[in-house]
Structures are given as C-alpha cells and as structure tokens.
PDB file of C-alpha atoms in Angstrom:
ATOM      1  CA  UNK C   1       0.000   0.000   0.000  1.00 69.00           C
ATOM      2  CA  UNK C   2       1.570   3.549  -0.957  1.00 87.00           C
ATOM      3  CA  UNK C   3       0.489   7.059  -1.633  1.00 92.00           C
ATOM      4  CA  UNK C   4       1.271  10.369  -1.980  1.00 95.00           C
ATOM      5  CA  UNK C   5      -0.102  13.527  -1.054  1.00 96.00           C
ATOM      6  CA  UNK C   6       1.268  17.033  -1.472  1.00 98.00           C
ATOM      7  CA  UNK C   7       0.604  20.520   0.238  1.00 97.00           C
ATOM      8  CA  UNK C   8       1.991  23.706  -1.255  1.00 96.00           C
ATOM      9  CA  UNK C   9       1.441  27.142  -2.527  1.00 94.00           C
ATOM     10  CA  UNK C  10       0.409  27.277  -6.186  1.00 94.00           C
ATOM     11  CA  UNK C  11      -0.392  29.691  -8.906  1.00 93.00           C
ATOM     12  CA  UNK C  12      -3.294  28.134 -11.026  1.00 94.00           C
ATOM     13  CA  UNK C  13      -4.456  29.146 -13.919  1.00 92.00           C
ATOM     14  CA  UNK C  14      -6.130  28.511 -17.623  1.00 92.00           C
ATOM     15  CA  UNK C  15      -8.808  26.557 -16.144  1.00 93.00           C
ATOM     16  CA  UNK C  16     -11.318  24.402 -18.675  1.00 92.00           C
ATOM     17  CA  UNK C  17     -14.455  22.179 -17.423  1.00 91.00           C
ATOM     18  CA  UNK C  18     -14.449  18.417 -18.950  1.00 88.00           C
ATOM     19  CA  UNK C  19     -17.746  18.272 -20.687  1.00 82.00           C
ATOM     20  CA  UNK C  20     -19.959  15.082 -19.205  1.00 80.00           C
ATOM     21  CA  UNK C  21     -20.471  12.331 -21.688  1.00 78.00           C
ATOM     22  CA  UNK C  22     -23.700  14.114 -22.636  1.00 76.00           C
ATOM     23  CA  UNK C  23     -22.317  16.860 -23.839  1.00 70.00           C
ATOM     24  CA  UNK C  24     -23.527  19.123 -20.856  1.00 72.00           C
ATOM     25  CA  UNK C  25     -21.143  21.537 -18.695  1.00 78.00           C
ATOM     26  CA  UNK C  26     -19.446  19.037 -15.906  1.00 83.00           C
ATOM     27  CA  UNK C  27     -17.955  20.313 -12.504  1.00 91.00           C
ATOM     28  CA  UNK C  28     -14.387  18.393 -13.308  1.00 92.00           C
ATOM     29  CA  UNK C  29     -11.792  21.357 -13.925  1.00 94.00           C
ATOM     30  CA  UNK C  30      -8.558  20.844 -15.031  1.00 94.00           C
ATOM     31  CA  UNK C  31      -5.967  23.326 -14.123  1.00 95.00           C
ATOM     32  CA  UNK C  32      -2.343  24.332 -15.104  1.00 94.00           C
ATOM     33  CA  UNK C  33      -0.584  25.191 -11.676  1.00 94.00           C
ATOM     34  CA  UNK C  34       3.498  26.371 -10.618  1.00 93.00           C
ATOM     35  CA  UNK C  35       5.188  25.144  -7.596  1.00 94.00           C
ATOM     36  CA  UNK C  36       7.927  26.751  -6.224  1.00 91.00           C
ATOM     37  CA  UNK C  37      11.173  24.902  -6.547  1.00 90.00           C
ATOM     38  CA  UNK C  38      14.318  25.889  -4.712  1.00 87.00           C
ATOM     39  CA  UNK C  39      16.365  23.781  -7.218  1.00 78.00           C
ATOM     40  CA  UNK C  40      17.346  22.339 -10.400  1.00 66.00           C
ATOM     41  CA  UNK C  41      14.308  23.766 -11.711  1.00 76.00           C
ATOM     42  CA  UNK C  42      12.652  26.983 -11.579  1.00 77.00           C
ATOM     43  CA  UNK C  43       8.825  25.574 -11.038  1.00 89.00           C
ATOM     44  CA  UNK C  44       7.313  22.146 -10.559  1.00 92.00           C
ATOM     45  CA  UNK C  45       4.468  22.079 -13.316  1.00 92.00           C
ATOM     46  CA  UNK C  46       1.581  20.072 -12.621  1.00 94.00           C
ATOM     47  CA  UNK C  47      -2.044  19.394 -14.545  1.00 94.00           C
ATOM     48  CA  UNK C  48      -4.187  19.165 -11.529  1.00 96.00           C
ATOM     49  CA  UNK C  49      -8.464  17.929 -11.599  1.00 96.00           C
ATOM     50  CA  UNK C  50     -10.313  19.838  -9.352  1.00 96.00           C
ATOM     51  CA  UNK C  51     -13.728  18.700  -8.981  1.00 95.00           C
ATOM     52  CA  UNK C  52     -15.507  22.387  -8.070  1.00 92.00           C
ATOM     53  CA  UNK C  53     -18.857  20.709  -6.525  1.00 92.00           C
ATOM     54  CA  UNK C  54     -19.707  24.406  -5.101  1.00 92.00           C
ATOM     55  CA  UNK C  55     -19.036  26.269  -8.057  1.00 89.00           C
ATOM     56  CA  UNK C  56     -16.265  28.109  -6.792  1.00 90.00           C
ATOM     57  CA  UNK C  57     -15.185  31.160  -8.924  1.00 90.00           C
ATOM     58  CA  UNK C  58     -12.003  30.017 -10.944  1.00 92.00           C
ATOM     59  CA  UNK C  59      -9.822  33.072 -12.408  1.00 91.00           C
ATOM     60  CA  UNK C  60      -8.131  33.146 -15.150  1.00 91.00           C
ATOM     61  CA  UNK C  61      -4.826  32.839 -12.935  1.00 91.00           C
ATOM     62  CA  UNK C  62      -4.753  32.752  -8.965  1.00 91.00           C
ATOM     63  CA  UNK C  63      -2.632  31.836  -6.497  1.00 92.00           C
ATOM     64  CA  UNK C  64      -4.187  28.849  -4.027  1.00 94.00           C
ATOM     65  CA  UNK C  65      -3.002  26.807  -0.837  1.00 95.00           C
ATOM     66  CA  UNK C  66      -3.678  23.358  -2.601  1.00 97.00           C
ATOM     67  CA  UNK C  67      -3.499  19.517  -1.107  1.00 98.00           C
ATOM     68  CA  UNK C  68      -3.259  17.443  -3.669  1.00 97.00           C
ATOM     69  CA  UNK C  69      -2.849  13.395  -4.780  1.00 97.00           C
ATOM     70  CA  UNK C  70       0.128  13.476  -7.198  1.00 96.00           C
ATOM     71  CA  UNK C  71       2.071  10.798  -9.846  1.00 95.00           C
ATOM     72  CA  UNK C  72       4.338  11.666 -12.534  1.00 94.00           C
ATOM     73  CA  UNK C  73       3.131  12.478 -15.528  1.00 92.00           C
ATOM     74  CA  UNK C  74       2.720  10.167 -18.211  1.00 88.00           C
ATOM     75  CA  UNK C  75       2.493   9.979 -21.649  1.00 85.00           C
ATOM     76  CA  UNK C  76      -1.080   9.658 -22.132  1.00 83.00           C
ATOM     77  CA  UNK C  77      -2.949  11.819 -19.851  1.00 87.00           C
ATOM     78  CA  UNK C  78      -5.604  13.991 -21.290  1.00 87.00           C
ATOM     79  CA  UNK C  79      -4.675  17.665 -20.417  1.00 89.00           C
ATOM     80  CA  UNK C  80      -7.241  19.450 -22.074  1.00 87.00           C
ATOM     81  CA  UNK C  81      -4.848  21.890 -23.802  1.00 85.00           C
ATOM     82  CA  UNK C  82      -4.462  22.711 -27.328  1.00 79.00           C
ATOM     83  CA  UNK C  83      -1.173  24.315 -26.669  1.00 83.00           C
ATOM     84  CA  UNK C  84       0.484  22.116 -23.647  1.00 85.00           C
ATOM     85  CA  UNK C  85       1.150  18.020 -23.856  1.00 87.00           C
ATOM     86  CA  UNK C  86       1.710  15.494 -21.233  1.00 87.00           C
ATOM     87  CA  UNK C  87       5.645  15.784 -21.666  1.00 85.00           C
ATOM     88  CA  UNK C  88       5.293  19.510 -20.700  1.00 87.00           C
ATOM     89  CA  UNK C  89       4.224  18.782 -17.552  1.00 91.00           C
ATOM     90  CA  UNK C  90       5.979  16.915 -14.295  1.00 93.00           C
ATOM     91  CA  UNK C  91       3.475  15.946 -12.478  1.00 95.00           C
ATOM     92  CA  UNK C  92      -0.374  15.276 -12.860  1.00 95.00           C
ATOM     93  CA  UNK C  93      -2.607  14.833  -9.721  1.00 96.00           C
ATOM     94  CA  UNK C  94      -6.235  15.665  -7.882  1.00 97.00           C
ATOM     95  CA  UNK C  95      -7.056  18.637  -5.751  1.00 97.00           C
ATOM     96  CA  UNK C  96      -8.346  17.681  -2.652  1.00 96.00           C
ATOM     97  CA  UNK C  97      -7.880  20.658  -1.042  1.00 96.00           C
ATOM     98  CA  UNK C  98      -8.455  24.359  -2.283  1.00 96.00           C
ATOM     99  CA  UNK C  99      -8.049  27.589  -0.745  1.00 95.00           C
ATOM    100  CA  UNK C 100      -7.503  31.119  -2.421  1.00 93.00           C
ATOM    101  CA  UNK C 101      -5.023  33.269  -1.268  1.00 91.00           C
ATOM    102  CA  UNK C 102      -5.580  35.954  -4.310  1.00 84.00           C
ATOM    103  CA  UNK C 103      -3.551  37.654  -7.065  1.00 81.00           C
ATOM    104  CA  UNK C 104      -0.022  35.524  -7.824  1.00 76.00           C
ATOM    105  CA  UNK C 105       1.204  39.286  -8.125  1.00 78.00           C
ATOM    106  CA  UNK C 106       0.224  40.333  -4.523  1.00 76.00           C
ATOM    107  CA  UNK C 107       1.886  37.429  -2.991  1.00 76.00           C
ATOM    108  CA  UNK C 108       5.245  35.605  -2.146  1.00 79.00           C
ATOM    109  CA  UNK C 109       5.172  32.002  -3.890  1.00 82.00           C
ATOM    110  CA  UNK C 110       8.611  31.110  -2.894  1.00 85.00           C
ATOM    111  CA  UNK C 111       7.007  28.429  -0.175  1.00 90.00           C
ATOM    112  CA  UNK C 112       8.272  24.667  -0.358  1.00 93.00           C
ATOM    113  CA  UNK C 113       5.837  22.275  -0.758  1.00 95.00           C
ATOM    114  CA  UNK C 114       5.479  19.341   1.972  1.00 97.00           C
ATOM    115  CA  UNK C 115       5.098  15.984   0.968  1.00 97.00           C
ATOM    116  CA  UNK C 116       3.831  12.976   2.367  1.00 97.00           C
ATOM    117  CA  UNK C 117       4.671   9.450   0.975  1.00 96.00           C
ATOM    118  CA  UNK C 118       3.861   5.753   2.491  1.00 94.00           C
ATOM    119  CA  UNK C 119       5.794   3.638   0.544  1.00 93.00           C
ATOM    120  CA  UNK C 120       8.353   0.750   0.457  1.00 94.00           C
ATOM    121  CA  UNK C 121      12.133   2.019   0.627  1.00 94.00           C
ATOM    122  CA  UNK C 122      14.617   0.886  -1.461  1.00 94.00           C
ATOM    123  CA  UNK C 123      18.169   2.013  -2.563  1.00 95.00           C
ATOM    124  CA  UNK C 124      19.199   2.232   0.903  1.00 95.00           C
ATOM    125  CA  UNK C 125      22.595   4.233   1.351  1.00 94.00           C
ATOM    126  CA  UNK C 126      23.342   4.574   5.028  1.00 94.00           C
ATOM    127  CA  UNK C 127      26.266   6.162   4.517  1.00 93.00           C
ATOM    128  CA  UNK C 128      24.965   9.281   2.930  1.00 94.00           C
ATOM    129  CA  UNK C 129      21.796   8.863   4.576  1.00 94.00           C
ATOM    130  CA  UNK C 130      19.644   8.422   1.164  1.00 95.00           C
ATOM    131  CA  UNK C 131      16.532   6.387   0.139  1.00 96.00           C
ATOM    132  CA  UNK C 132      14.308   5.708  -3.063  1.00 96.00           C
ATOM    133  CA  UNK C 133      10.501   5.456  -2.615  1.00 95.00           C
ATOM    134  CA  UNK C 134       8.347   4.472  -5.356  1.00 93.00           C
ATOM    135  CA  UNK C 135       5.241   5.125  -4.543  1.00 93.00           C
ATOM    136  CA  UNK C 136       1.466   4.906  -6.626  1.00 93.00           C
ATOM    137  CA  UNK C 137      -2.306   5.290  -6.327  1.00 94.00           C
ATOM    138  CA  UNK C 138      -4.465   5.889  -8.366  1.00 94.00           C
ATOM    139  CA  UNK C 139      -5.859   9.262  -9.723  1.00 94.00           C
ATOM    140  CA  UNK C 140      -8.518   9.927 -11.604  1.00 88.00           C
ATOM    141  CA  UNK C 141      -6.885  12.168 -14.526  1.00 84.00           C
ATOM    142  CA  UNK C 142      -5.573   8.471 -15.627  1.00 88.00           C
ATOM    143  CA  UNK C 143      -8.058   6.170 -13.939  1.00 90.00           C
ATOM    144  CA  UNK C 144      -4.963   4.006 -12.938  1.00 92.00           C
ATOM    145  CA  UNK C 145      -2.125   3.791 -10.507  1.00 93.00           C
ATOM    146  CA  UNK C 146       0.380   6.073 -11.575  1.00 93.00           C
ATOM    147  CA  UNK C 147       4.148   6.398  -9.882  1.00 94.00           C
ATOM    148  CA  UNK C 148       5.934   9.446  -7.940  1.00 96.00           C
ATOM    149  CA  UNK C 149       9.583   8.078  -8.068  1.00 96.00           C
ATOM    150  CA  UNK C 150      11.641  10.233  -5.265  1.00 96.00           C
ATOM    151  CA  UNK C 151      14.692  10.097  -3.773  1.00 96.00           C
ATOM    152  CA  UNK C 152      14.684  10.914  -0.199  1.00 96.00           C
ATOM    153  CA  UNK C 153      17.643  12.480   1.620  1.00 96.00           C
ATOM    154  CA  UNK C 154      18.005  12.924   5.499  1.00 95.00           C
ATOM    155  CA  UNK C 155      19.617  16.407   5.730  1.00 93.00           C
ATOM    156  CA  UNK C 156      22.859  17.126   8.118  1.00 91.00           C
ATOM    157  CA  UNK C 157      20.966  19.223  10.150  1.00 90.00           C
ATOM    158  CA  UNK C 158      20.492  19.685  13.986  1.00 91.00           C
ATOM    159  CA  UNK C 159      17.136  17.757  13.664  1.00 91.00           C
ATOM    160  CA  UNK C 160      19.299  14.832  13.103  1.00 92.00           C
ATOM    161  CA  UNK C 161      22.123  15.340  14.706  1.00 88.00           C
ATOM    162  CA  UNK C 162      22.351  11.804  16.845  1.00 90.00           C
ATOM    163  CA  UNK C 163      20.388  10.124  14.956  1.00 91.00           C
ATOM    164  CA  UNK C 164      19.115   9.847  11.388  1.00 92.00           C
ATOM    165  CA  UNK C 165      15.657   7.387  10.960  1.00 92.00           C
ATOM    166  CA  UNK C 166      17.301   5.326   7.878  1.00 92.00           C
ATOM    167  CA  UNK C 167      14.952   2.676   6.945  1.00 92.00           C
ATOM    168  CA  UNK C 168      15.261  -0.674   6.786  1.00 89.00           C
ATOM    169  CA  UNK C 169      14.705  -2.662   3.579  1.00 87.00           C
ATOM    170  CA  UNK C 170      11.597  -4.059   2.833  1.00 85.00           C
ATOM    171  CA  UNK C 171       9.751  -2.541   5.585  1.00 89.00           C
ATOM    172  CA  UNK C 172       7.577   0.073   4.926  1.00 92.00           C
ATOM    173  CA  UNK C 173       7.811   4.020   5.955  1.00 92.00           C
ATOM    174  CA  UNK C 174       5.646   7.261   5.802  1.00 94.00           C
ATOM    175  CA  UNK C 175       7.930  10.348   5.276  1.00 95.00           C
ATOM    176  CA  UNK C 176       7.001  13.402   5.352  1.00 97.00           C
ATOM    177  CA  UNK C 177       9.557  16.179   4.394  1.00 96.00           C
ATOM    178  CA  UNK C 178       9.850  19.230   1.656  1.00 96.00           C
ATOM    179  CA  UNK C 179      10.106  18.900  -2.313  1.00 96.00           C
ATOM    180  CA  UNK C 180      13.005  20.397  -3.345  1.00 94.00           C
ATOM    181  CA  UNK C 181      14.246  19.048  -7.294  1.00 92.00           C
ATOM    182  CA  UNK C 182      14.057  16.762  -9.660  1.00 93.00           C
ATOM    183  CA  UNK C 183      16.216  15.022 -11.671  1.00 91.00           C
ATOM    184  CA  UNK C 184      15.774  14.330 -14.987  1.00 89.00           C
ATOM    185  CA  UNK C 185      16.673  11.634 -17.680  1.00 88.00           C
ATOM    186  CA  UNK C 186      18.686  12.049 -21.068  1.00 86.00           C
ATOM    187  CA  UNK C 187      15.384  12.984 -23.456  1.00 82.00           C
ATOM    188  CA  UNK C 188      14.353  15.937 -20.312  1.00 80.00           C
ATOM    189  CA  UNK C 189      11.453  13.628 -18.929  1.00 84.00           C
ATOM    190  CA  UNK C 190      11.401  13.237 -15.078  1.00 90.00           C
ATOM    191  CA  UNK C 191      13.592  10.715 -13.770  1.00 93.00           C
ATOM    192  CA  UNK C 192      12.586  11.317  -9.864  1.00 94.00           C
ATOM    193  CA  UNK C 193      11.507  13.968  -7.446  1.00 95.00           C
ATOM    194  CA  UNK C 194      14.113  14.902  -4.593  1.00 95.00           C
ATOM    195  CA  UNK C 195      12.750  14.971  -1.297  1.00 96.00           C
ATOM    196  CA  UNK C 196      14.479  16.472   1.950  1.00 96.00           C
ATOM    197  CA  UNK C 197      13.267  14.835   4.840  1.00 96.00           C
ATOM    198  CA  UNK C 198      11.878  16.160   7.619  1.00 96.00           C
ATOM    199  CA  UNK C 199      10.256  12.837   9.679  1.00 95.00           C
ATOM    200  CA  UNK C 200      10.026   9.314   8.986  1.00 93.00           C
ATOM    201  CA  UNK C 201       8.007   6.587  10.885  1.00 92.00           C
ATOM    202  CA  UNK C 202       8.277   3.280  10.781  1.00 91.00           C
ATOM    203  CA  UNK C 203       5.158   0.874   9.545  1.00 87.00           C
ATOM    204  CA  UNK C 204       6.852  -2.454   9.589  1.00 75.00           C
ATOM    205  CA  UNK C 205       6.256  -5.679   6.977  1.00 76.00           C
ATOM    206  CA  UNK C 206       4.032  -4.698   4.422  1.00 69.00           C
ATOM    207  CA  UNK C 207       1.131  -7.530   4.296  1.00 63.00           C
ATOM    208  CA  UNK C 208       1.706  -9.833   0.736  1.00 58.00           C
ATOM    209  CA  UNK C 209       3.336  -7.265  -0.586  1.00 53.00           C
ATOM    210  CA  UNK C 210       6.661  -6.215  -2.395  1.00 50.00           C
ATOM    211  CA  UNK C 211       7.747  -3.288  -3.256  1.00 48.00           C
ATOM    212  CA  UNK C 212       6.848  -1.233  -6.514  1.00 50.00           C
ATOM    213  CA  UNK C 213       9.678  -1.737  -9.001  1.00 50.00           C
ATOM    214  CA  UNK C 214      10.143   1.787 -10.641  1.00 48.00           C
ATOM    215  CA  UNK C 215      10.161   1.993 -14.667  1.00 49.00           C
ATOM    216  CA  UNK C 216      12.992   2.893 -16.660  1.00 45.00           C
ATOM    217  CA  UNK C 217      11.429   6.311 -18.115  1.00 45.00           C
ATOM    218  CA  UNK C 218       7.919   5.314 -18.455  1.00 48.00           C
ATOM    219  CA  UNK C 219       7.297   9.319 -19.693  1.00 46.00           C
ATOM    220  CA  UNK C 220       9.693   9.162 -22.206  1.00 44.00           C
ATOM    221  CA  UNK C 221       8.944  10.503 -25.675  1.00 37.00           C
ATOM    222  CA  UNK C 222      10.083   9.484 -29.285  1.00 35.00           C
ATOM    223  CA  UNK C 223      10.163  12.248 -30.872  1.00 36.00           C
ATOM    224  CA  UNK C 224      12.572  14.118 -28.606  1.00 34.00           C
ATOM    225  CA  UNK C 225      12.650  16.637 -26.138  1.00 36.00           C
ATOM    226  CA  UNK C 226       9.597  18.751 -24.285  1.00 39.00           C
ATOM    227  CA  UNK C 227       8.775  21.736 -26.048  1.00 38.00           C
ATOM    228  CA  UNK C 228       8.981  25.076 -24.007  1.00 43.00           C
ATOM    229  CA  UNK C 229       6.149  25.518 -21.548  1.00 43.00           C
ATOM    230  CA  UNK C 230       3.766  28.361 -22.424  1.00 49.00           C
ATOM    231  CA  UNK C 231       1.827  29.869 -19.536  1.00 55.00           C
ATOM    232  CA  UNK C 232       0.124  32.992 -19.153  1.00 51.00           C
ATOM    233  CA  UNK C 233       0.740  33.542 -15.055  1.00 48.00           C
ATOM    234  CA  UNK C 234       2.717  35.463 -13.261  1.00 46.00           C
ATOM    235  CA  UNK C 235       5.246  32.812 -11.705  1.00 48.00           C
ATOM    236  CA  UNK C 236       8.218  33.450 -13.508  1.00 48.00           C
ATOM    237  CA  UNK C 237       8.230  37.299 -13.514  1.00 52.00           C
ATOM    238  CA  UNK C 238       7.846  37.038  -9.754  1.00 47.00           C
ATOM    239  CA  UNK C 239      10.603  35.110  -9.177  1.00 45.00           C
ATOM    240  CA  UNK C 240      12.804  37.326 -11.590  1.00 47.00           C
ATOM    241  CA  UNK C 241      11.459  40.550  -9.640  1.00 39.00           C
ATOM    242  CA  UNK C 242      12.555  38.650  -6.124  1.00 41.00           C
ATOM    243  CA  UNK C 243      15.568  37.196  -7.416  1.00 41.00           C
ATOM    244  CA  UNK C 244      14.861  33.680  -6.725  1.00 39.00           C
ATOM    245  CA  UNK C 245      15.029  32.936 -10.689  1.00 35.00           C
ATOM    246  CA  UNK C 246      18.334  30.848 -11.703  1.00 34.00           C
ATOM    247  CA  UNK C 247      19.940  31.043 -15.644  1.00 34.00           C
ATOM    248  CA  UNK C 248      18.327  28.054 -16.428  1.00 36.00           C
ATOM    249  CA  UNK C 249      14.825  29.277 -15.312  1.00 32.00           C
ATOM    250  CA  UNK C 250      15.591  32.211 -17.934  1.00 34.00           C
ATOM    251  CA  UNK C 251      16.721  29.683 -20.183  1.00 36.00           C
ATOM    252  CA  UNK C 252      13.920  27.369 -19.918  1.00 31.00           C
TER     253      UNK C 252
END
C-alpha cells in the first residue's frame, strides 16, 4: 500500500471544465498550476483535476493553498490543452484541497511544498543517509495507478544530529519532508523527485506485498525533447522581480 499527497502554494491558472459524456457543462476542472522549486528547476508544473462541486469562482490565474494526490506524468494523460502536452508537464494529480489566497502578483510564492509518501524504501545508502521510494495510487486524470519516483535524503541538520531514521529494507515508511528538485533523464522527462526529509516513521512488513519496481522512463517521448512551456501567469516574472530565478529558469 503507498500514496502520496502534497501541500503547497500554487499559482493556477487557464482553467477548462471536462464536458460530461452528454455533452452538458461538468464540474471536473482541469488546471495548469506552478510550484515553487528551490532547485534544479525553476517551477514544478503540474495538470491538476479539481472537482468544483460548489461552483467556486475560478480566475483566469490565482494563487491557491492546494493539497493534492500526485504521480508523474505520463504519456497519455488527457490535459485538455491545445497548446500544452503530457511531456510539458511533471506531475499530474487531484485537488483535494483548495483555498484562495488571491492575485499571484500580490503574494510571495517562494514556499516549499510538503510531501507525504507511504511507501516501500529501497536504494538504501546509510552512509549518505539516502533512500528511493516508489510510490502509486491511483488518480482519476488516468483512472490508474500512476508512480511518484523520489529520492529521499536525510539532511545534516540539527534535527538529526544523533540520529538519522534510515529505513530498513523491505519494511515500509511514511515520510514526510519538503520537495526540493528533480532530476531528470537524457530525453528531459522526469527521472525522480528529490525529497528532503523532515520525519520518517516506521510501519513495519508490508502484508503480501513487495515493493513497486520503478520503470525505466515510463514518460519518455520518441520524438525528442519537451517543447517550451507556455503559460500565461505570473510565476516566472515574480521570481525574476525577487531574485529567486536561476539562468536556467531564464533559459527554460
């Protein structure tokens, strides 16, 4: 058993209601959100469903304290975008949880995202205090399991200065801790998320289980690399106006 659940500040915008099958205006919204990232890239860029049962009033680009159920993104997700594929995105996931906070121009979104993950560790490095989780669950922008490959690292901080809560292999965990990068593979897809950890408890012998054996590059593309992402927020001009915008953000 695994999942993964994420809370963070995002700016969310372009959003587009899937018709129902009858052709009639549905309450399923799919939005284009920006997380803050403190490294290796400038944003984490996610196609989120929000189901809006209370009609709630959707700009055209906000800024929202979201909880939401992430994977990777894959391949063959429907994004709803004439402009934006899968491959531009890195993650794809369900709103659970969503609160606005206002204009993306009015407010900081330099805030690190906490994650949550119960999963079964492998990878174990006790020496530089490292571990891979591969969790899934399902989500409904796929109607399958989907994966959220990470690589968790116990800081050196004073947290853990006499002791750092390595797992042990084959047992299972729940982490919780802050998403900080990704790494990526040769063609640009998403090779895993990097996690610094801030707790980890111990759930013991997962019942008939093993754990999920993560997928070469199960986003990767044939014809080549991601095309550049075009949004219409206010995420990257913020960061350049605050400083917190590296070369390669410019660059991307």
């Amino acid at each position: 058993m695994s999942s993964i659940t994420l809370h963070g500040v995002a700016a969310l915008e372009n959003p587009r209601v899937i018709p129902t099958k009858d052709g009639k205006k549905g309450k399923m919204t799919v939005l284009d959100g920006q997380l803050f990232l403190p490294s290796s890239e400038p944003a984490l860029i996610g196609s989120f469903h929000f189901f809006n049962e209370n009609n709630l009033d959707l700009p055209d680009v906000g800024c929202y304290s979201i909880g939401v159920r992430i994977a990777r993104t894959t391949p063959a997700v429907e994004v709803y975008s004439k402009t934006l594929a899968p491959v531009d995105y890195h993650v794809i996931g369900d709103i659970f949880s969503l609160i606005p906070l206002g204009s993306t121009d009015k407010f900081d979104l330099r805030h690190l995202s906490s994650i949550a993950i119960c999963g079964v560790p492998t990878n174990i490095d006790r020496d530089n205090a490292t571990f891979d989780l591969n969790a899934e669950q399902y989500l409904h922008a796929t109607r399958s399991s989907e994966a959220f490959p990470t690589q968790c690292i116990i800081p050196n901080s004073p947290k853990f200065k006499n002791y750092k809560p390595i797992p042990s292999k084959g047992k299972s965990v729940s982490v919780t801790g802050f998403l900080t990068g990704l790494e990526r593979n040769e063609d640009k897809t998403v090779k895993y998320f990097i996690v610094d950890v801030d707790t980890v408890t111990f759930l013991g012998q997962p019942a008939g289980s093993t754990a999920p054996k993560a997928e070469e590059s199960p986003t990767k593309i044939s014809n080549g690399t991601p095309a550049n992402l075009k949004f219409t927020g206010f995420f990257w001009e913020q960061l350049q106006i605050r400083g917190a915008c590296s070369k390669e953000a410019q660059d991307f």
